[in-house]
Amino acid sequence: MKPISRRDILSQSVVLGAVVAAGLPLAMAEPPTQKPPQRKVVVAGGHPGDPEYGCGGTIARYTDLGHEVVLLYLNRGEWTDKPAYDPAPVRVAEATKACAILKARPLFAGQIDGKSIVDRAHYDQFHELLKTEQPDVVFTQWPIDNHPDHRAISLLVYESWLRSGRKFALYYYEVSNGEDTVQFNPTHYVDISATEIRKRSACYAHASQSPDRYYALQESVTRMRGIESGHKQAEAYIRLTQSPDFGLPCVT
Ligand SMILES: [Zn+2]
């Protein structure tokens, strides 16, 4: 808390005196509370579940602060090599449930699971979609990753950031280190000790995706990032230094 200076006390006395003199109710003497600007945050991931596993605790902190958060999934988790069973409706329902837990909104970019395409036409299509959202900040997967869909979303976001005139802040996140994300050296951390429980629920909403196995792996990462940053659990990021630095709340 900021110590109260003599100058503060004097200026408050002047305000109070003026209020009493004007016969106004005393409640009006309280200084207006300064609300931080509301940010539009997009968290992009290759599949339903990636944004929740990588950034779920951060997302919960932002939505609790009143910021608008959109989870943008590159595909719906469909398996095109098994046409007899299309899990996409299940994956979409799981993503919708996860977003409700985090107070975020799901959005799908319309590509096919395991068959991501990164070419001129898909750069155009993805940029139109992201532009419509008008984000202040975008979190996306780190591009050095063993899954092609994760690499694809990273490149699509980066191209859109360039086309936007480098207007939004850009952060990279990690998912299933070693198996997926590789060689990730964080520059920033978010303490998720208080929101980890909601992150866990959002990840477990993806019940078809072996959450016992994958959440345990991700939790070992957030505990390690917590040790690095002095918290019980933390999510870690790499900020693209050429992107604007809004001094995001919670990010240290
Ligand atoms: Zn994924």
Coordinates of N, CA and C in Angstrom, one line a residue, residues 17-222:
G17 N -13.9 19.6 2.9 CA -14.4 20.9 3.3 C -15.4 21.4 2.3
A18 N -15.0 21.3 1.0 CA -15.8 21.8 -0.1 C -17.1 21.1 -0.1
V19 N -17.1 19.8 0.1 CA -18.3 18.9 0.0 C -19.3 19.3 1.2
V20 N -18.7 19.5 2.4 CA -19.5 19.8 3.5 C -20.2 21.2 3.3
A21 N -19.3 22.1 2.8 CA -19.8 23.5 2.6 C -20.9 23.5 1.6
A22 N -20.8 22.6 0.6 CA -21.9 22.6 -0.5 C -23.1 21.8 0.0
G23 N -23.0 21.2 1.2 CA -24.2 20.4 1.6 C -24.4 19.1 0.9
L24 N -23.3 18.6 0.3 CA -23.4 17.3 -0.5 C -23.3 16.1 0.5
P25 N -23.9 15.0 0.1 CA -23.7 13.8 1.0 C -22.2 13.4 1.0
L26 N -21.8 13.0 2.2 CA -20.4 12.7 2.4 C -19.8 11.6 1.5
A27 N -20.7 10.7 1.1 CA -20.3 9.6 0.3 C -19.6 10.1 -1.0
M28 N -20.0 11.2 -1.5 CA -19.5 11.7 -2.7 C -18.0 12.2 -2.6
A29 N -17.6 12.3 -1.3 CA -16.2 12.8 -1.1 C -15.2 11.7 -1.5
E30 N -15.6 10.5 -1.6 CA -14.7 9.4 -2.0 C -14.1 9.6 -3.4
P31 N -12.7 9.5 -3.5 CA -12.2 9.7 -4.8 C -12.6 8.6 -5.8
P32 N -12.8 8.9 -7.1 CA -13.3 7.9 -8.0 C -12.2 6.8 -8.1
T33 N -12.6 5.5 -8.2 CA -11.6 4.5 -8.4 C -11.2 4.4 -9.8
Q34 N -9.9 4.2 -10.0 CA -9.4 4.2 -11.4 C -9.5 2.7 -11.9
K35 N -10.3 2.5 -12.9 CA -10.4 1.1 -13.4 C -9.4 1.0 -14.5
P36 N -8.6 -0.1 -14.5 CA -7.6 -0.3 -15.6 C -8.3 -0.5 -16.9
P37 N -7.7 -0.1 -18.0 CA -8.4 -0.3 -19.3 C -8.7 -1.8 -19.6
Q38 N -9.9 -2.0 -20.2 CA -10.2 -3.4 -20.5 C -9.5 -3.8 -21.8
R39 N -8.9 -4.9 -21.8 CA -8.2 -5.4 -22.9 C -8.9 -6.6 -23.6
K40 N -8.7 -6.6 -24.9 CA -9.3 -7.8 -25.7 C -8.1 -8.8 -25.9
V41 N -8.3 -10.0 -25.4 CA -7.2 -11.0 -25.4 C -7.7 -12.1 -26.2
V42 N -6.8 -12.6 -27.2 CA -7.1 -13.8 -28.0 C -6.0 -14.8 -27.6
V43 N -6.4 -16.0 -27.3 CA -5.5 -17.1 -27.0 C -5.7 -18.2 -28.1
A44 N -4.7 -18.3 -29.0 CA -4.8 -19.1 -30.1 C -4.1 -20.5 -29.9
G45 N -4.7 -21.6 -30.4 CA -4.1 -22.9 -30.2 C -4.4 -23.8 -31.4
G46 N -3.6 -24.8 -31.6 CA -3.8 -25.7 -32.7 C -5.0 -26.6 -32.6
H47 N -5.4 -26.9 -31.3 CA -6.5 -27.8 -31.1 C -7.3 -27.3 -29.9
P48 N -8.6 -27.8 -29.8 CA -9.3 -27.6 -28.6 C -8.5 -28.1 -27.4
G49 N -8.3 -27.3 -26.4 CA -7.5 -27.8 -25.2 C -6.2 -27.1 -25.1
D50 N -5.5 -26.8 -26.3 CA -4.2 -26.2 -26.2 C -4.2 -24.8 -25.4
P51 N -5.1 -23.9 -25.7 CA -5.1 -22.6 -24.9 C -5.3 -22.9 -23.4
E52 N -6.2 -23.8 -23.1 CA -6.5 -24.1 -21.7 C -5.3 -24.7 -21.0
Y53 N -4.6 -25.6 -21.6 CA -3.5 -26.3 -21.0 C -2.3 -25.3 -20.8
G54 N -2.1 -24.4 -21.9 CA -1.0 -23.5 -21.8 C -1.2 -22.3 -21.0
C55 N -2.5 -21.8 -21.0 CA -2.7 -20.4 -20.4 C -4.0 -20.4 -19.5
G56 N -4.5 -21.5 -19.2 CA -5.8 -21.5 -18.4 C -5.8 -20.7 -17.2
G57 N -4.7 -20.7 -16.4 CA -4.7 -19.9 -15.2 C -4.6 -18.4 -15.5
T58 N -3.9 -18.1 -16.5 CA -3.8 -16.7 -16.9 C -5.2 -16.2 -17.5
I59 N -5.8 -17.0 -18.3 CA -7.1 -16.7 -18.8 C -8.1 -16.4 -17.7
A60 N -8.1 -17.2 -16.7 CA -9.1 -17.1 -15.6 C -8.8 -15.7 -14.8
R61 N -7.5 -15.4 -14.7 CA -7.1 -14.1 -14.0 C -7.6 -12.9 -14.8
Y62 N -7.5 -13.0 -16.2 CA -7.9 -11.9 -17.0 C -9.4 -11.7 -17.0
T63 N -10.1 -12.8 -17.1 CA -11.6 -12.7 -17.2 C -12.1 -12.3 -15.8
D64 N -11.5 -12.7 -14.7 CA -11.9 -12.2 -13.4 C -11.7 -10.7 -13.3
L65 N -10.7 -10.2 -14.0 CA -10.4 -8.7 -14.0 C -11.3 -7.9 -14.9
G66 N -12.2 -8.7 -15.7 CA -13.1 -8.0 -16.6 C -12.6 -7.9 -18.0
H67 N -11.5 -8.5 -18.3 CA -11.0 -8.4 -19.7 C -11.7 -9.5 -20.5
E68 N -11.9 -9.2 -21.8 CA -12.6 -10.1 -22.7 C -11.6 -11.1 -23.3
V69 N -11.8 -12.4 -23.2 CA -10.9 -13.4 -23.7 C -11.6 -14.3 -24.7
V70 N -11.0 -14.5 -25.8 CA -11.5 -15.4 -26.9 C -10.5 -16.5 -27.0
L71 N -10.9 -17.8 -27.0 CA -10.1 -18.9 -27.3 C -10.3 -19.3 -28.7
L72 N -9.2 -19.1 -29.5 CA -9.3 -19.3 -31.0 C -8.6 -20.7 -31.3
Y73 N -9.4 -21.6 -31.7 CA -8.9 -23.0 -32.1 C -8.7 -23.1 -33.6
L74 N -7.6 -23.6 -34.0 CA -7.4 -23.8 -35.4 C -8.3 -24.8 -36.1
N75 N -8.7 -25.8 -35.3 CA -9.6 -26.8 -35.9 C -10.6 -27.3 -34.8
R76 N -11.5 -28.2 -35.1 CA -12.5 -28.7 -34.2 C -12.1 -30.1 -33.6
G77 N -10.9 -30.5 -33.9 CA -10.4 -31.8 -33.3 C -11.0 -33.0 -34.1
E78 N -11.3 -32.8 -35.4 CA -11.9 -33.9 -36.2 C -10.8 -34.9 -36.6
W79 N -11.2 -36.1 -36.8 CA -10.2 -37.1 -37.3 C -10.6 -37.5 -38.7
T80 N -10.0 -37.0 -39.7 CA -10.4 -37.3 -41.1 C -10.1 -38.7 -41.6
D81 N -9.1 -39.3 -40.9 CA -8.8 -40.7 -41.3 C -9.7 -41.7 -40.7
K82 N -10.7 -41.3 -39.9 CA -11.6 -42.3 -39.4 C -13.0 -41.7 -39.6
P83 N -13.5 -41.8 -40.9 CA -14.7 -41.1 -41.3 C -16.0 -41.7 -40.6
A84 N -15.8 -43.0 -40.1 CA -17.0 -43.6 -39.4 C -17.3 -42.9 -38.1
Y85 N -16.3 -42.3 -37.5 CA -16.6 -41.6 -36.2 C -15.9 -40.3 -36.2
D86 N -16.7 -39.3 -36.2 CA -16.2 -37.9 -36.2 C -16.4 -37.3 -34.8
P87 N -15.2 -37.1 -34.1 CA -15.3 -36.6 -32.7 C -15.5 -35.1 -32.6
A88 N -15.6 -34.4 -33.8 CA -15.7 -33.0 -33.7 C -16.8 -32.5 -32.8
P89 N -18.0 -33.0 -32.9 CA -19.1 -32.5 -32.1 C -18.7 -32.6 -30.6
V90 N -18.1 -33.7 -30.2 CA -17.7 -33.9 -28.8 C -16.6 -32.9 -28.4
R91 N -15.6 -32.7 -29.3 CA -14.5 -31.8 -29.0 C -15.1 -30.3 -28.9
V92 N -16.0 -30.0 -29.8 CA -16.6 -28.6 -29.7 C -17.4 -28.4 -28.4
A93 N -18.1 -29.5 -28.0 CA -18.9 -29.4 -26.8 C -17.9 -29.3 -25.6
E94 N -16.8 -30.0 -25.6 CA -15.8 -29.9 -24.5 C -15.2 -28.5 -24.5
A95 N -14.9 -28.0 -25.7 CA -14.3 -26.6 -25.7 C -15.3 -25.6 -25.2
T96 N -16.5 -25.8 -25.5 CA -17.5 -24.8 -25.1 C -17.6 -24.8 -23.6
K97 N -17.6 -26.1 -23.0 CA -17.7 -26.2 -21.5 C -16.4 -25.6 -20.9
A98 N -15.3 -25.9 -21.5 CA -14.0 -25.3 -20.9 C -14.0 -23.8 -20.9
C99 N -14.5 -23.2 -22.0 CA -14.6 -21.7 -22.1 C -15.6 -21.2 -21.1
A100 N -16.7 -21.9 -20.9 CA -17.6 -21.4 -19.9 C -17.0 -21.4 -18.5
I101 N -16.2 -22.4 -18.2 CA -15.5 -22.4 -16.9 C -14.5 -21.2 -16.7
L102 N -13.9 -20.9 -17.8 CA -12.9 -19.8 -17.8 C -13.5 -18.4 -18.1
K103 N -14.8 -18.4 -18.4 CA -15.6 -17.2 -18.7 C -15.0 -16.6 -20.0
A104 N -14.6 -17.4 -21.0 CA -14.1 -17.0 -22.3 C -15.1 -17.4 -23.4
R105 N -14.8 -17.0 -24.6 CA -15.6 -17.4 -25.7 C -14.9 -18.2 -26.7
P106 N -15.4 -19.3 -27.2 CA -14.7 -20.2 -28.2 C -14.9 -19.6 -29.6
L107 N -13.9 -19.8 -30.4 CA -13.9 -19.4 -31.8 C -13.1 -20.4 -32.6
F108 N -13.6 -20.8 -33.8 CA -12.9 -21.9 -34.5 C -12.5 -21.3 -35.9
A109 N -11.2 -21.6 -36.3 CA -10.7 -21.1 -37.5 C -11.0 -21.9 -38.7
G110 N -11.6 -23.1 -38.5 CA -12.1 -23.8 -39.7 C -11.1 -24.8 -40.4
Q111 N -9.9 -25.0 -39.8 CA -9.0 -25.9 -40.5 C -9.3 -27.3 -40.0
I112 N -8.5 -28.3 -40.5 CA -8.8 -29.8 -40.2 C -7.7 -30.3 -39.4
D113 N -8.0 -31.0 -38.3 CA -7.0 -31.6 -37.4 C -6.0 -32.5 -38.1
G114 N -4.8 -32.2 -37.9 CA -3.7 -33.0 -38.5 C -3.4 -32.6 -39.9
K115 N -4.2 -31.7 -40.5 CA -4.0 -31.4 -41.9 C -3.9 -29.9 -42.1
S116 N -3.3 -29.2 -41.2 CA -3.2 -27.8 -41.3 C -2.5 -27.3 -42.5
I117 N -3.0 -26.3 -43.1 CA -2.4 -25.7 -44.3 C -1.9 -24.3 -44.0
V118 N -0.7 -24.0 -44.3 CA -0.1 -22.7 -44.2 C 0.3 -22.2 -45.5
D119 N -0.5 -21.5 -46.2 CA -0.2 -20.9 -47.5 C -0.9 -19.6 -47.6
R120 N -0.7 -19.0 -48.8 CA -1.2 -17.6 -49.0 C -2.7 -17.5 -48.6
A121 N -3.5 -18.4 -49.2 CA -4.9 -18.4 -49.0 C -5.3 -18.5 -47.5
H122 N -4.6 -19.4 -46.8 CA -4.9 -19.6 -45.4 C -4.4 -18.5 -44.5
Y123 N -3.3 -17.9 -44.9 CA -2.8 -16.6 -44.2 C -3.9 -15.6 -44.3
D124 N -4.5 -15.4 -45.6 CA -5.5 -14.4 -45.8 C -6.7 -14.7 -44.9
Q125 N -7.2 -16.0 -45.0 CA -8.4 -16.3 -44.2 C -8.2 -16.1 -42.7
F126 N -7.1 -16.5 -42.2 CA -6.8 -16.4 -40.8 C -6.7 -15.0 -40.4
H127 N -6.1 -14.2 -41.2 CA -5.9 -12.8 -40.9 C -7.3 -12.1 -40.8
E128 N -8.1 -12.4 -41.7 CA -9.5 -11.8 -41.7 C -10.2 -12.1 -40.4
L129 N -10.1 -13.3 -40.0 CA -10.7 -13.8 -38.8 C -10.2 -13.0 -37.5
L130 N -8.8 -13.0 -37.5 CA -8.2 -12.4 -36.3 C -8.4 -10.8 -36.3
K131 N -8.4 -10.3 -37.5 CA -8.7 -8.8 -37.6 C -10.0 -8.4 -37.1
T132 N -11.0 -9.3 -37.4 CA -12.4 -9.0 -36.9 C -12.4 -8.9 -35.4
E133 N -11.6 -9.7 -34.7 CA -11.6 -9.7 -33.2 C -11.0 -8.5 -32.6
Q134 N -10.1 -7.8 -33.4 CA -9.4 -6.6 -32.9 C -8.8 -6.8 -31.6
P135 N -7.8 -7.7 -31.5 CA -7.2 -8.0 -30.2 C -6.2 -6.9 -29.8
D136 N -6.1 -6.7 -28.5 CA -5.0 -5.9 -28.0 C -3.8 -6.8 -27.7
V137 N -4.1 -8.0 -27.4 CA -3.0 -9.0 -27.0 C -3.4 -10.4 -27.6
V138 N -2.4 -11.1 -28.2 CA -2.6 -12.4 -28.6 C -1.5 -13.3 -28.0
F139 N -2.0 -14.4 -27.4 CA -1.1 -15.5 -27.0 C -1.2 -16.6 -28.0
T140 N -0.1 -17.2 -28.4 CA -0.1 -18.3 -29.3 C 1.0 -19.3 -29.0
Q141 N 0.9 -20.5 -29.6 CA 1.9 -21.5 -29.3 C 3.3 -21.1 -29.9
W142 N 4.3 -21.6 -29.1 CA 5.7 -21.3 -29.6 C 5.9 -22.1 -30.8
P143 N 6.6 -21.6 -31.8 CA 6.7 -22.2 -33.1 C 7.6 -23.5 -33.2
I144 N 8.5 -23.6 -32.3 CA 9.3 -24.8 -32.3 C 8.6 -25.9 -31.5
D145 N 8.0 -26.8 -32.2 CA 7.0 -27.7 -31.6 C 6.9 -29.0 -32.5
N146 N 6.7 -30.1 -31.9 CA 6.7 -31.4 -32.6 C 5.4 -31.7 -33.3
H147 N 4.4 -30.9 -33.1 CA 3.1 -31.1 -33.7 C 2.8 -30.1 -34.8
P148 N 2.6 -30.5 -36.1 CA 2.4 -29.5 -37.2 C 1.3 -28.5 -37.0
D149 N 0.2 -29.0 -36.3 CA -0.9 -28.0 -36.1 C -0.5 -26.9 -35.2
H150 N 0.4 -27.2 -34.2 CA 0.9 -26.1 -33.3 C 1.8 -25.2 -34.0
R151 N 2.7 -25.7 -34.9 CA 3.5 -24.9 -35.7 C 2.7 -24.0 -36.6
A152 N 1.6 -24.6 -37.1 CA 0.8 -23.8 -38.1 C 0.1 -22.6 -37.4
I153 N -0.5 -22.8 -36.2 CA -1.2 -21.7 -35.6 C -0.2 -20.6 -35.2
S154 N 1.0 -21.0 -34.9 CA 2.0 -20.0 -34.5 C 2.4 -19.1 -35.7
L155 N 2.6 -19.8 -36.9 CA 2.9 -19.0 -38.1 C 1.8 -18.2 -38.6
L156 N 0.5 -18.7 -38.5 CA -0.6 -17.9 -38.9 C -0.8 -16.7 -38.1
V157 N -0.6 -16.8 -36.8 CA -0.7 -15.6 -35.9 C 0.4 -14.6 -36.2
Y158 N 1.6 -15.1 -36.4 CA 2.8 -14.2 -36.7 C 2.5 -13.4 -37.9
E159 N 2.0 -14.1 -39.0 CA 1.8 -13.4 -40.2 C 0.7 -12.3 -40.0
S160 N -0.3 -12.7 -39.3 CA -1.4 -11.8 -39.0 C -0.9 -10.6 -38.2
W161 N 0.0 -10.8 -37.3 CA 0.6 -9.7 -36.5 C 1.4 -8.8 -37.4
L162 N 2.1 -9.3 -38.4 CA 2.8 -8.5 -39.3 C 1.8 -7.6 -40.1
R163 N 0.8 -8.3 -40.6 CA -0.2 -7.6 -41.5 C -1.0 -6.6 -40.7
S164 N -1.1 -6.8 -39.4 CA -1.9 -5.8 -38.6 C -1.1 -4.5 -38.3
G165 N 0.2 -4.5 -38.9 CA 1.0 -3.4 -38.6 C 1.7 -3.5 -37.2
R166 N 1.9 -4.8 -36.7 CA 2.5 -5.1 -35.4 C 1.8 -4.4 -34.3
K167 N 0.5 -4.4 -34.4 CA -0.3 -3.5 -33.5 C -0.6 -4.2 -32.2
F168 N -0.8 -5.5 -32.1 CA -1.1 -6.2 -30.9 C 0.1 -6.8 -30.2
A169 N 0.0 -6.9 -28.9 CA 1.1 -7.5 -28.1 C 1.1 -9.0 -28.4
L170 N 2.2 -9.6 -28.6 CA 2.3 -11.0 -28.9 C 3.1 -11.8 -27.9
Y171 N 2.5 -12.8 -27.4 CA 3.2 -13.7 -26.4 C 3.1 -15.1 -26.9
Y172 N 4.1 -15.9 -26.6 CA 4.1 -17.4 -26.9 C 4.0 -18.2 -25.7
Y173 N 3.2 -19.3 -25.8 CA 3.1 -20.2 -24.6 C 3.6 -21.6 -24.9
E174 N 3.6 -22.4 -23.9 CA 4.2 -23.8 -24.0 C 3.1 -24.8 -23.6
V175 N 3.1 -25.9 -24.3 CA 2.2 -27.0 -24.0 C 2.9 -28.4 -24.1
S176 N 2.8 -29.2 -23.1 CA 3.4 -30.6 -23.1 C 4.9 -30.5 -23.5
N177 N 5.6 -29.8 -22.7 CA 7.1 -29.6 -23.0 C 7.8 -30.9 -23.3
G178 N 8.6 -30.9 -24.2 CA 9.4 -32.1 -24.6 C 8.6 -33.0 -25.6
E179 N 7.3 -33.2 -25.3 CA 6.5 -34.0 -26.3 C 6.1 -33.0 -27.4
D180 N 5.7 -31.8 -27.1 CA 5.2 -30.9 -28.1 C 6.2 -29.6 -28.2
T181 N 6.0 -28.7 -27.2 CA 6.9 -27.5 -27.2 C 8.3 -27.9 -26.9
V182 N 9.2 -27.3 -27.7 CA 10.7 -27.6 -27.6 C 11.4 -26.3 -27.4
Q183 N 12.5 -26.4 -26.5 CA 13.4 -25.3 -26.4 C 12.7 -24.0 -26.1
F184 N 12.0 -24.0 -25.0 CA 11.2 -22.8 -24.6 C 11.9 -22.1 -23.4
N185 N 12.4 -20.9 -23.6 CA 13.0 -20.2 -22.5 C 12.3 -18.9 -22.1
P186 N 11.4 -19.0 -21.1 CA 10.5 -17.9 -20.8 C 11.1 -16.6 -20.5
T187 N 10.4 -15.5 -20.8 CA 10.8 -14.2 -20.5 C 9.8 -13.6 -19.4
H188 N 8.6 -14.1 -19.3 CA 7.6 -13.6 -18.5 C 6.8 -14.7 -17.8
Y189 N 6.3 -14.4 -16.6 CA 5.5 -15.4 -15.8 C 4.2 -14.8 -15.3
V190 N 3.2 -15.7 -15.1 CA 2.0 -15.3 -14.5 C 1.7 -16.2 -13.3
D191 N 1.5 -15.7 -12.2 CA 1.2 -16.5 -11.0 C -0.2 -17.1 -11.1
I192 N -0.3 -18.4 -11.2 CA -1.6 -19.0 -11.3 C -2.0 -19.8 -10.1
S193 N -1.3 -19.5 -9.0 CA -1.6 -20.3 -7.8 C -3.1 -20.3 -7.4
A194 N -3.7 -19.1 -7.5 CA -5.1 -19.0 -7.1 C -6.1 -19.5 -8.2
T195 N -5.7 -19.5 -9.4 CA -6.7 -19.9 -10.5 C -6.4 -21.3 -11.0
E196 N -5.4 -22.0 -10.5 CA -5.0 -23.3 -11.0 C -6.2 -24.3 -11.0
I197 N -7.0 -24.1 -9.9 CA -8.2 -25.0 -9.7 C -9.2 -24.9 -10.9
R198 N -9.3 -23.7 -11.4 CA -10.3 -23.5 -12.5 C -9.6 -23.9 -13.8
K199 N -8.3 -23.7 -13.9 CA -7.6 -24.2 -15.1 C -7.7 -25.7 -15.2
R200 N -7.6 -26.4 -14.0 CA -7.7 -27.8 -14.0 C -9.1 -28.3 -14.5
S201 N -10.1 -27.6 -14.0 CA -11.5 -28.0 -14.4 C -11.7 -27.8 -15.9
A202 N -11.1 -26.7 -16.4 CA -11.2 -26.4 -17.9 C -10.5 -27.5 -18.7
C203 N -9.3 -27.9 -18.2 CA -8.6 -28.9 -18.9 C -9.3 -30.3 -18.9
Y204 N -9.9 -30.6 -17.7 CA -10.6 -31.8 -17.5 C -11.9 -31.8 -18.3
A205 N -12.4 -30.6 -18.7 CA -13.6 -30.5 -19.5 C -13.3 -31.2 -20.9
H206 N -12.0 -31.3 -21.2 CA -11.7 -32.1 -22.5 C -11.5 -33.5 -22.1
A207 N -12.6 -34.1 -21.7 CA -12.5 -35.5 -21.1 C -12.1 -36.5 -22.1
S208 N -12.3 -36.3 -23.4 CA -11.9 -37.3 -24.4 C -10.4 -37.3 -24.7
Q209 N -9.7 -36.4 -24.1 CA -8.3 -36.2 -24.4 C -7.3 -36.6 -23.3
S210 N -7.6 -37.7 -22.6 CA -6.8 -38.2 -21.5 C -6.2 -37.2 -20.6
P211 N -7.1 -36.4 -19.9 CA -6.6 -35.3 -19.0 C -5.8 -35.8 -17.9
D212 N -6.0 -37.1 -17.4 CA -5.1 -37.5 -16.3 C -3.7 -37.5 -16.7
R213 N -3.4 -38.0 -17.9 CA -2.0 -38.0 -18.4 C -1.5 -36.6 -18.7
Y214 N -2.3 -35.9 -19.5 CA -1.7 -34.6 -20.0 C -1.8 -33.5 -19.0
Y215 N -2.8 -33.5 -18.1 CA -2.7 -32.5 -17.0 C -1.6 -32.7 -16.1
A216 N -1.3 -33.9 -15.8 CA -0.2 -34.2 -14.9 C 1.1 -33.7 -15.5
L217 N 1.3 -33.9 -16.8 CA 2.5 -33.4 -17.4 C 2.5 -31.8 -17.4
Q218 N 1.4 -31.2 -17.7 CA 1.4 -29.8 -17.7 C 1.6 -29.2 -16.3
E219 N 1.0 -29.9 -15.3 CA 1.1 -29.4 -13.9 C 2.6 -29.4 -13.5
S220 N 3.3 -30.5 -13.9 CA 4.7 -30.5 -13.6 C 5.5 -29.3 -14.2
V221 N 5.0 -28.9 -15.3 CA 5.6 -27.7 -15.9 C 5.3 -26.4 -15.1
T222 N 4.0 -26.2 -14.8 CA 3.6 -25.0 -14.1 C 4.2 -25.0 -12.7

